[in-house]
Short mmCIF file of C-alpha atoms in Angstrom, two decimals:
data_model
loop_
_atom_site.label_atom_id
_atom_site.label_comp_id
_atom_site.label_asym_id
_atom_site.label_seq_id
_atom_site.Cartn_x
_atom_site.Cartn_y
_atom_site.Cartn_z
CA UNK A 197 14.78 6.01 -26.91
CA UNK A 198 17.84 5.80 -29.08
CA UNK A 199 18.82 2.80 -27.50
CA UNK A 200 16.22 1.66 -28.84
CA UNK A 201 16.20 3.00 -32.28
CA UNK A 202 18.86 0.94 -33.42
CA UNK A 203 17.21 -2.49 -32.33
CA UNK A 204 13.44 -1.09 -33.76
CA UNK A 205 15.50 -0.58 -37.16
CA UNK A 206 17.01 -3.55 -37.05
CA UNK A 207 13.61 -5.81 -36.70
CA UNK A 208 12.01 -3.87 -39.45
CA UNK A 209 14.71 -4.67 -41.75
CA UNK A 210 15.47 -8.18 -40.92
CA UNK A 211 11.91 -8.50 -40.59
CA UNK A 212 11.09 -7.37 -44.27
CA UNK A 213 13.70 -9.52 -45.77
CA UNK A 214 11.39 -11.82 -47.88
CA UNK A 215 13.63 -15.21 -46.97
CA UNK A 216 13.81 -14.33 -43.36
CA UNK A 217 9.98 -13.33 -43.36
CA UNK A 218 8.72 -16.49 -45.12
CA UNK A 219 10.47 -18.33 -42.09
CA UNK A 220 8.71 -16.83 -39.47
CA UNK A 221 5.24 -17.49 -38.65
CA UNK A 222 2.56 -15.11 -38.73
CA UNK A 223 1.93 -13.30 -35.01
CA UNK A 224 -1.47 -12.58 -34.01
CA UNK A 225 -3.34 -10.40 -31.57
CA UNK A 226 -6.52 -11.95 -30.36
CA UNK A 227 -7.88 -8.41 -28.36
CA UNK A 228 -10.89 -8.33 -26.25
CA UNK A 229 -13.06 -5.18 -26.14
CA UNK A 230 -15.01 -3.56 -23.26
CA UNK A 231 -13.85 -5.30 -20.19
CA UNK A 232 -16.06 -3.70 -17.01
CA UNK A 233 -19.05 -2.70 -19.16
CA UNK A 234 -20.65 -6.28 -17.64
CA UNK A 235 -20.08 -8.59 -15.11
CA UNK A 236 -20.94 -11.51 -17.93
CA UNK A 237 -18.59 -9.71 -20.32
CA UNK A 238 -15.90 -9.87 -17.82
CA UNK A 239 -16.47 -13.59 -17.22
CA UNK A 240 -15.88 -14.48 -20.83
CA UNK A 241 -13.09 -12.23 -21.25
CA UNK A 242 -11.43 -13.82 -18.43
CA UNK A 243 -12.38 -17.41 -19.73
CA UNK A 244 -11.00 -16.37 -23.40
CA UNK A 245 -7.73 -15.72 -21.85
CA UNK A 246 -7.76 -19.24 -19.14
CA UNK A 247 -9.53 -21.84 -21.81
CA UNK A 248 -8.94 -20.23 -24.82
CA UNK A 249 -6.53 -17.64 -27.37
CA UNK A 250 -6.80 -13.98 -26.30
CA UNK A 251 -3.65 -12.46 -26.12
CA UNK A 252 -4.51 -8.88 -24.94
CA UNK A 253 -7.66 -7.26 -23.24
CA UNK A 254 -9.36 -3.78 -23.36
CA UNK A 255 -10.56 -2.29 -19.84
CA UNK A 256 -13.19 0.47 -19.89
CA UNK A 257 -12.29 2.10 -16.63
CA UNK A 258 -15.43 4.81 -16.40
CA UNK A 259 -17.41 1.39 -16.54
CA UNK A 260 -20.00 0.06 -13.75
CA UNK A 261 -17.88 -3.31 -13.68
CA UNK A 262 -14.18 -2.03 -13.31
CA UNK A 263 -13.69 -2.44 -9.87
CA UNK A 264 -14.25 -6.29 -10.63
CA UNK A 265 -12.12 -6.39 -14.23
CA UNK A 266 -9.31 -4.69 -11.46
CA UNK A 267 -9.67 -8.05 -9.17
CA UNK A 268 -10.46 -10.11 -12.18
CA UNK A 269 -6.49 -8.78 -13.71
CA UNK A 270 -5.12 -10.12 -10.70
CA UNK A 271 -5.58 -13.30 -11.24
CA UNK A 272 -4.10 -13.52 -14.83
CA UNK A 273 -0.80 -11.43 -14.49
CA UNK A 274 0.25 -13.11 -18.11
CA UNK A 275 -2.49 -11.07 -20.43
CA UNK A 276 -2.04 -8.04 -22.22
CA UNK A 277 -3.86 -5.23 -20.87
CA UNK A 278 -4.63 -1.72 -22.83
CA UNK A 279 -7.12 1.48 -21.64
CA UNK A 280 -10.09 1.27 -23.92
CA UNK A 281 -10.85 4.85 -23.90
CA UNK A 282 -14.39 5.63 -24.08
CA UNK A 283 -16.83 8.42 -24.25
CA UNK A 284 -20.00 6.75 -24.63
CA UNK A 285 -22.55 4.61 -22.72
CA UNK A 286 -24.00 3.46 -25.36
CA UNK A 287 -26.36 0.88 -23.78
CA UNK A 288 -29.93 1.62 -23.07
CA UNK A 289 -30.47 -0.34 -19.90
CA UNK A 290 -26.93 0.23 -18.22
CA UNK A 291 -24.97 4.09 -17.95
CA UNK A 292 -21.87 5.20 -16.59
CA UNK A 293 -20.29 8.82 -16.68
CA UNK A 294 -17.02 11.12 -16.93
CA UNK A 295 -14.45 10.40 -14.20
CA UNK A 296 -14.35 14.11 -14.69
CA UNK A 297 -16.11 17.33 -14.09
CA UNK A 298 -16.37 17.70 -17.87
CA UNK A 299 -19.87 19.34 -18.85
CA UNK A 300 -19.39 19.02 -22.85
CA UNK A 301 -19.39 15.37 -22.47
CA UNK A 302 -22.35 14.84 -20.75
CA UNK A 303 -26.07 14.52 -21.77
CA UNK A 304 -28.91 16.09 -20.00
CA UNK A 305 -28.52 13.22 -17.39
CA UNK A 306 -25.09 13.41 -16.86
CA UNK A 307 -24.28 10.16 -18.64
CA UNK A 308 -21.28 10.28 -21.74
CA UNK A 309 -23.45 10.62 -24.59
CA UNK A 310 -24.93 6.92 -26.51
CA UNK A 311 -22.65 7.77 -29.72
CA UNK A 312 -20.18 9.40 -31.04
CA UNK A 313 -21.06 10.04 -34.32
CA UNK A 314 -24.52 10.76 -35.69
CA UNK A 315 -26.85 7.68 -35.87
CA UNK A 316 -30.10 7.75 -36.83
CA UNK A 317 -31.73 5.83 -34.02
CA UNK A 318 -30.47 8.35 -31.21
CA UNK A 319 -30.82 11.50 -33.19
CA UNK A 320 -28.94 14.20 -31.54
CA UNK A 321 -27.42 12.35 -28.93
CA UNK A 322 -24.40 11.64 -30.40
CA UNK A 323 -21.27 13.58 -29.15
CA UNK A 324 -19.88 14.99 -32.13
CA UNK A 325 -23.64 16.56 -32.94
CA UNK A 326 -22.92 18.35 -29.40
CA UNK A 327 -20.57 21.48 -28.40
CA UNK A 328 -17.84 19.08 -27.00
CA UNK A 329 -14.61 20.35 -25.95
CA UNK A 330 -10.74 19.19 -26.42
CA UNK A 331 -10.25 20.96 -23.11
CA UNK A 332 -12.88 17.85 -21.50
CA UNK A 333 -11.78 15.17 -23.84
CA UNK A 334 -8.38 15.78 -22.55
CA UNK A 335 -9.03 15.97 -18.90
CA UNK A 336 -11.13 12.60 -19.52
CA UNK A 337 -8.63 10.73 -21.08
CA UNK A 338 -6.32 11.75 -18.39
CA UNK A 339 -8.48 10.69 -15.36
CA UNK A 340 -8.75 7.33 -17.40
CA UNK A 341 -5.35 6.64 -18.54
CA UNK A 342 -3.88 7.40 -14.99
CA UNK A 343 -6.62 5.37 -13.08
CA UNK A 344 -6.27 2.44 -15.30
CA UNK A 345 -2.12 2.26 -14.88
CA UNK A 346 -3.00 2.85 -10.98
CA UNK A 347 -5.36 0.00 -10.91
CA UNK A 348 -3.56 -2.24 -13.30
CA UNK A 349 0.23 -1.13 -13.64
CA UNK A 350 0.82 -3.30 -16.20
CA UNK A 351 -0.74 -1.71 -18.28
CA UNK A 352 0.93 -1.64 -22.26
CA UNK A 353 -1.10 0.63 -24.32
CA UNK A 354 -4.24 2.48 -25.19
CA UNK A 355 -7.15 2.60 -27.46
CA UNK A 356 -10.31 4.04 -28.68
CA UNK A 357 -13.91 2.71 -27.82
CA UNK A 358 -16.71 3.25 -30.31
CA UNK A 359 -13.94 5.01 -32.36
CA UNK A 360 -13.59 8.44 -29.99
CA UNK A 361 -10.16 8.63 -30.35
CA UNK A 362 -10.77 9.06 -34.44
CA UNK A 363 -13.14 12.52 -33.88
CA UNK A 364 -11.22 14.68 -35.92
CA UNK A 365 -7.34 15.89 -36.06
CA UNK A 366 -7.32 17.83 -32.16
CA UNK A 367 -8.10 14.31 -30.69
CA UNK A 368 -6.00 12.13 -32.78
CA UNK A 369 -3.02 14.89 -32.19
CA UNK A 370 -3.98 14.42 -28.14
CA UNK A 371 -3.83 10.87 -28.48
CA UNK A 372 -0.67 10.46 -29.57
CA UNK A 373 1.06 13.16 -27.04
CA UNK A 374 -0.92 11.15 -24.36
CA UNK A 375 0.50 8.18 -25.34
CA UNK A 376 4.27 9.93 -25.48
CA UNK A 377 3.61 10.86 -22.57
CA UNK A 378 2.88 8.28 -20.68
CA UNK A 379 4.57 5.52 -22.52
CA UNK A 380 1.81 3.38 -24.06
CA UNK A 381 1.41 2.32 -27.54
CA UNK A 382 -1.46 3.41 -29.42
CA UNK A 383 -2.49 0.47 -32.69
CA UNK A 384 -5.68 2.58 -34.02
CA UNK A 385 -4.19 5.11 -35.64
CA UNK A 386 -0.49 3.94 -36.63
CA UNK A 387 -1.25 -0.10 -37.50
CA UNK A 388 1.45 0.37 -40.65
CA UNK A 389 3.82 2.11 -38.45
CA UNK A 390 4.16 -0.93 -35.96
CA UNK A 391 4.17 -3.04 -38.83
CA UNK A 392 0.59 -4.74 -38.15
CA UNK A 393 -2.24 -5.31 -40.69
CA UNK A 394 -5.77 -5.72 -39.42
CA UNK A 395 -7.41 -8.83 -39.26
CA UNK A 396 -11.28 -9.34 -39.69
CA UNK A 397 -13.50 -13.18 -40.26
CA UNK A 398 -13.88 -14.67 -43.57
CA UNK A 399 -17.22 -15.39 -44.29
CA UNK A 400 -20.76 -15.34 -41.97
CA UNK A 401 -20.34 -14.45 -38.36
CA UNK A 402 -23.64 -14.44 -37.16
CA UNK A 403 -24.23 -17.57 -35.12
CA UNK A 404 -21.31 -19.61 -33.34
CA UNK A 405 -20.73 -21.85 -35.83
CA UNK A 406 -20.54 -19.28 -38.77
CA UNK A 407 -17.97 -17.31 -36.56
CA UNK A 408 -15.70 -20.75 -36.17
CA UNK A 409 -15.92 -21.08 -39.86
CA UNK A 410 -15.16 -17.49 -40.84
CA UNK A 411 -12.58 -17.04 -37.92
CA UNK A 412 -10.36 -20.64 -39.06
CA UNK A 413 -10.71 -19.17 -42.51
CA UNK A 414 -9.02 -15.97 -41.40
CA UNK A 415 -6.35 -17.94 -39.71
CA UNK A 416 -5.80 -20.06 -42.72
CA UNK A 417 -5.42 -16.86 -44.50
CA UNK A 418 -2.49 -15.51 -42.38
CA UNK A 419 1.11 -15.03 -44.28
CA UNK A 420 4.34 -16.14 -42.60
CA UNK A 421 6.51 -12.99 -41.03
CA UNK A 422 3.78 -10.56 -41.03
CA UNK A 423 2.19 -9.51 -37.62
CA UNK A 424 -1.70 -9.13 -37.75
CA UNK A 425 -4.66 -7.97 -34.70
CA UNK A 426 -7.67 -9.01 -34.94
CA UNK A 427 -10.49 -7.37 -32.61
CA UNK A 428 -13.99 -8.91 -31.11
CA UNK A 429 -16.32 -8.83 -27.66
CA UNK A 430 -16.20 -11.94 -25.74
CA UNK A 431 -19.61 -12.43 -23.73
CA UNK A 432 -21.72 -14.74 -21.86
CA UNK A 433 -25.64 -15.54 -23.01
CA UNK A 434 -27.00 -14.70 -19.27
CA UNK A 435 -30.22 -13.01 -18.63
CA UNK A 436 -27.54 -9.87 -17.60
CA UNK A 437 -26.33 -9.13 -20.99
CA UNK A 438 -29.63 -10.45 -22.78
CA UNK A 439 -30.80 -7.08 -20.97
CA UNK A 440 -28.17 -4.93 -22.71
CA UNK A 441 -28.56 -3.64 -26.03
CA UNK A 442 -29.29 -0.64 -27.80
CA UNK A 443 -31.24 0.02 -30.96
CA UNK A 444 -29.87 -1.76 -33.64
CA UNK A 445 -27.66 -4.01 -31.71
CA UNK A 446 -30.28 -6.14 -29.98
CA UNK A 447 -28.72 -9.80 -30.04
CA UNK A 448 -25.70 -8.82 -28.17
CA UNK A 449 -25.82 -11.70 -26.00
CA UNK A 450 -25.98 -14.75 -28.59
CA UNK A 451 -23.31 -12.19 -30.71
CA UNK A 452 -21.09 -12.01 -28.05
CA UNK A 453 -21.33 -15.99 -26.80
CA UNK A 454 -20.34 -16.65 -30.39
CA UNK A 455 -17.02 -14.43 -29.69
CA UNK A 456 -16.49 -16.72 -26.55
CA UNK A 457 -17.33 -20.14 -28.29
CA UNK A 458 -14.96 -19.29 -31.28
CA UNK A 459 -12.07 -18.15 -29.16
CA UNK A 460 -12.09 -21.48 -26.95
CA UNK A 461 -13.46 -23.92 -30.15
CA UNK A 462 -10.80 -26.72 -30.13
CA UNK A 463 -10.71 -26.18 -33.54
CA UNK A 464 -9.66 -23.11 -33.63
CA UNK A 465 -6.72 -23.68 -30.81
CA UNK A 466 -5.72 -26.81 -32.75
CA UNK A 467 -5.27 -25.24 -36.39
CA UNK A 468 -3.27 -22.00 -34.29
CA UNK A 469 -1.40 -25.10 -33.08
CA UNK A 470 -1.08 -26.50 -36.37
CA UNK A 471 0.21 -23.30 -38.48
CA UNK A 472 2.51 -22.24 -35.91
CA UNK A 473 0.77 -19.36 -35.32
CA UNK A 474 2.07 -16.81 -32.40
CA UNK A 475 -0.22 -14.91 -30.51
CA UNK A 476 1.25 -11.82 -28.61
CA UNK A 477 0.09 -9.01 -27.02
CA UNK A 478 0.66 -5.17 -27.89
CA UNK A 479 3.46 -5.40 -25.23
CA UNK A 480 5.40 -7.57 -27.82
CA UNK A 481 5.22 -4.63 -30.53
CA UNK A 482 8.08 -2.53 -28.43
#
């Protein structure tokens, strides 16, 4: 580590000097959420990566579909690849469940809980409405973290699905001695730290076409020096993931094409071209 303080330092200072920043082009993270929570989902993150801009991917490893995202990895050794951590199944037509004996994280059917935090179309079913435990979040996030880097050992860094690993000051505190520990960044809670500002569409992103607008209005809006991560679902309109949804996400299949669509639009790889813009994965941040 203090080899590498000196070089860390050293980027942050060159890197805020205002002529050397307005010489460097703006850096991008194009991450894809939820890998193994479909086999359609991991199809178009795959195909996001091959045809179009990701630069990094999220794997769910609890997930019904992570044995294929595993075999899927294989075959694209170049991507970015971070634990999504997750402690939900939030779907109504597909579950999955603890890697763990962990009783406080389970509903009356074993399953994680559908949220985490209280929504009005699952009332009481959201995790922090039940008497969960650090103790089990901990010895989840273990059995994840160390099955993902066996599975994938290229693993680079960790994250939080459906916002778990935001539940309150014991979980962010275990998140970042997990990630000491076993030597993965973490973005979601330190984004200023790392020197990365979060990057969302401009505009209407509804349809496919509204999320090509708003997304090449987002990359128009990108400064020179400054390192950015922007964050979506890549998906496939099959009859597989028109049969997942839960209540108030019902159109996750045309939502999620759109994802796809806008990631490999020529458009939007052309104007990246164009503006010199670098897309890296969370790998690149050390």
């Amino acid at each position: 580590m203090k080899k590498l303080f000196p070089l860390v330092v050293g980027y942050f200072l060159i890197g805020f000097h205002p002529v050397f920043a307005q010489s460097k082009p703006p850096r991008l993270i194009v991450r894809g959420d939820d890998m193994g929570y479909s086999h359609s989902g991991n199809e178009a993150l795959v195909k996001c990566f091959k045809e179009g801009i990701e630069s990094s991917i999220e794997v769910i490893v609890p997930s019904p579909w992570f044995p294929e995202a595993v075999e899927m990895l294989k075959d694209i050794p170049n991507i970015d690849v971070g634990i999504h951590l997750a402690l939900t199944s939030e779907w109504d037509n597909v579950k999955w469940r603890p890697l763990t004996a962990s009783p406080s994280l389970r509903d009356a059917d074993g399953y994680f809980y559908p949220m985490i935090y209280p929504n009005k179309n699952y009332p009481k079913r959201a995790l922090v409405e039940n008497d969960w435990k650090i103790e089990d979040v901990e010895k989840e996030f273990r059995a994840q973290i160390e099955m993902g880097m066996k599975k994938i050992p290229r693993v680079s860094h960790i994250s939080g699905h459906m916002g778990c690993t935001g539940m309150g000051d014991e979980v962010k505190s275990l998140i970042q001695k997990l990630a000491k520990e076993y030597n993965l960044l973490i973005l979601d809670r330190n984004m200023q730290d790392l020197g990365v500002t979060g990057a969302g569409y401009i505009g209407p992103h509804a349809t496919s076409a509204e999320k090509i607008e708003s997304f090449s209005k987002m990359l128009e809006s990108l400064e020179p020096g400054k390192t950015y991560l922007f964050v979506d679902h890549p998906g496939l309109d099959s009859p597989e993931l028109r049969a997942i949804h839960h209540i108030g996400y019902e159109q996750v299949a045309v939502d999620r094409q759109g994802v796809t669509d806008a990631w490999t639009s020529p458009k939007i790889k052309e104007l990246i071209k164009a503006k010199g813009i670098q897309l890296i994965g969370y790998r690149d941040l050390r």
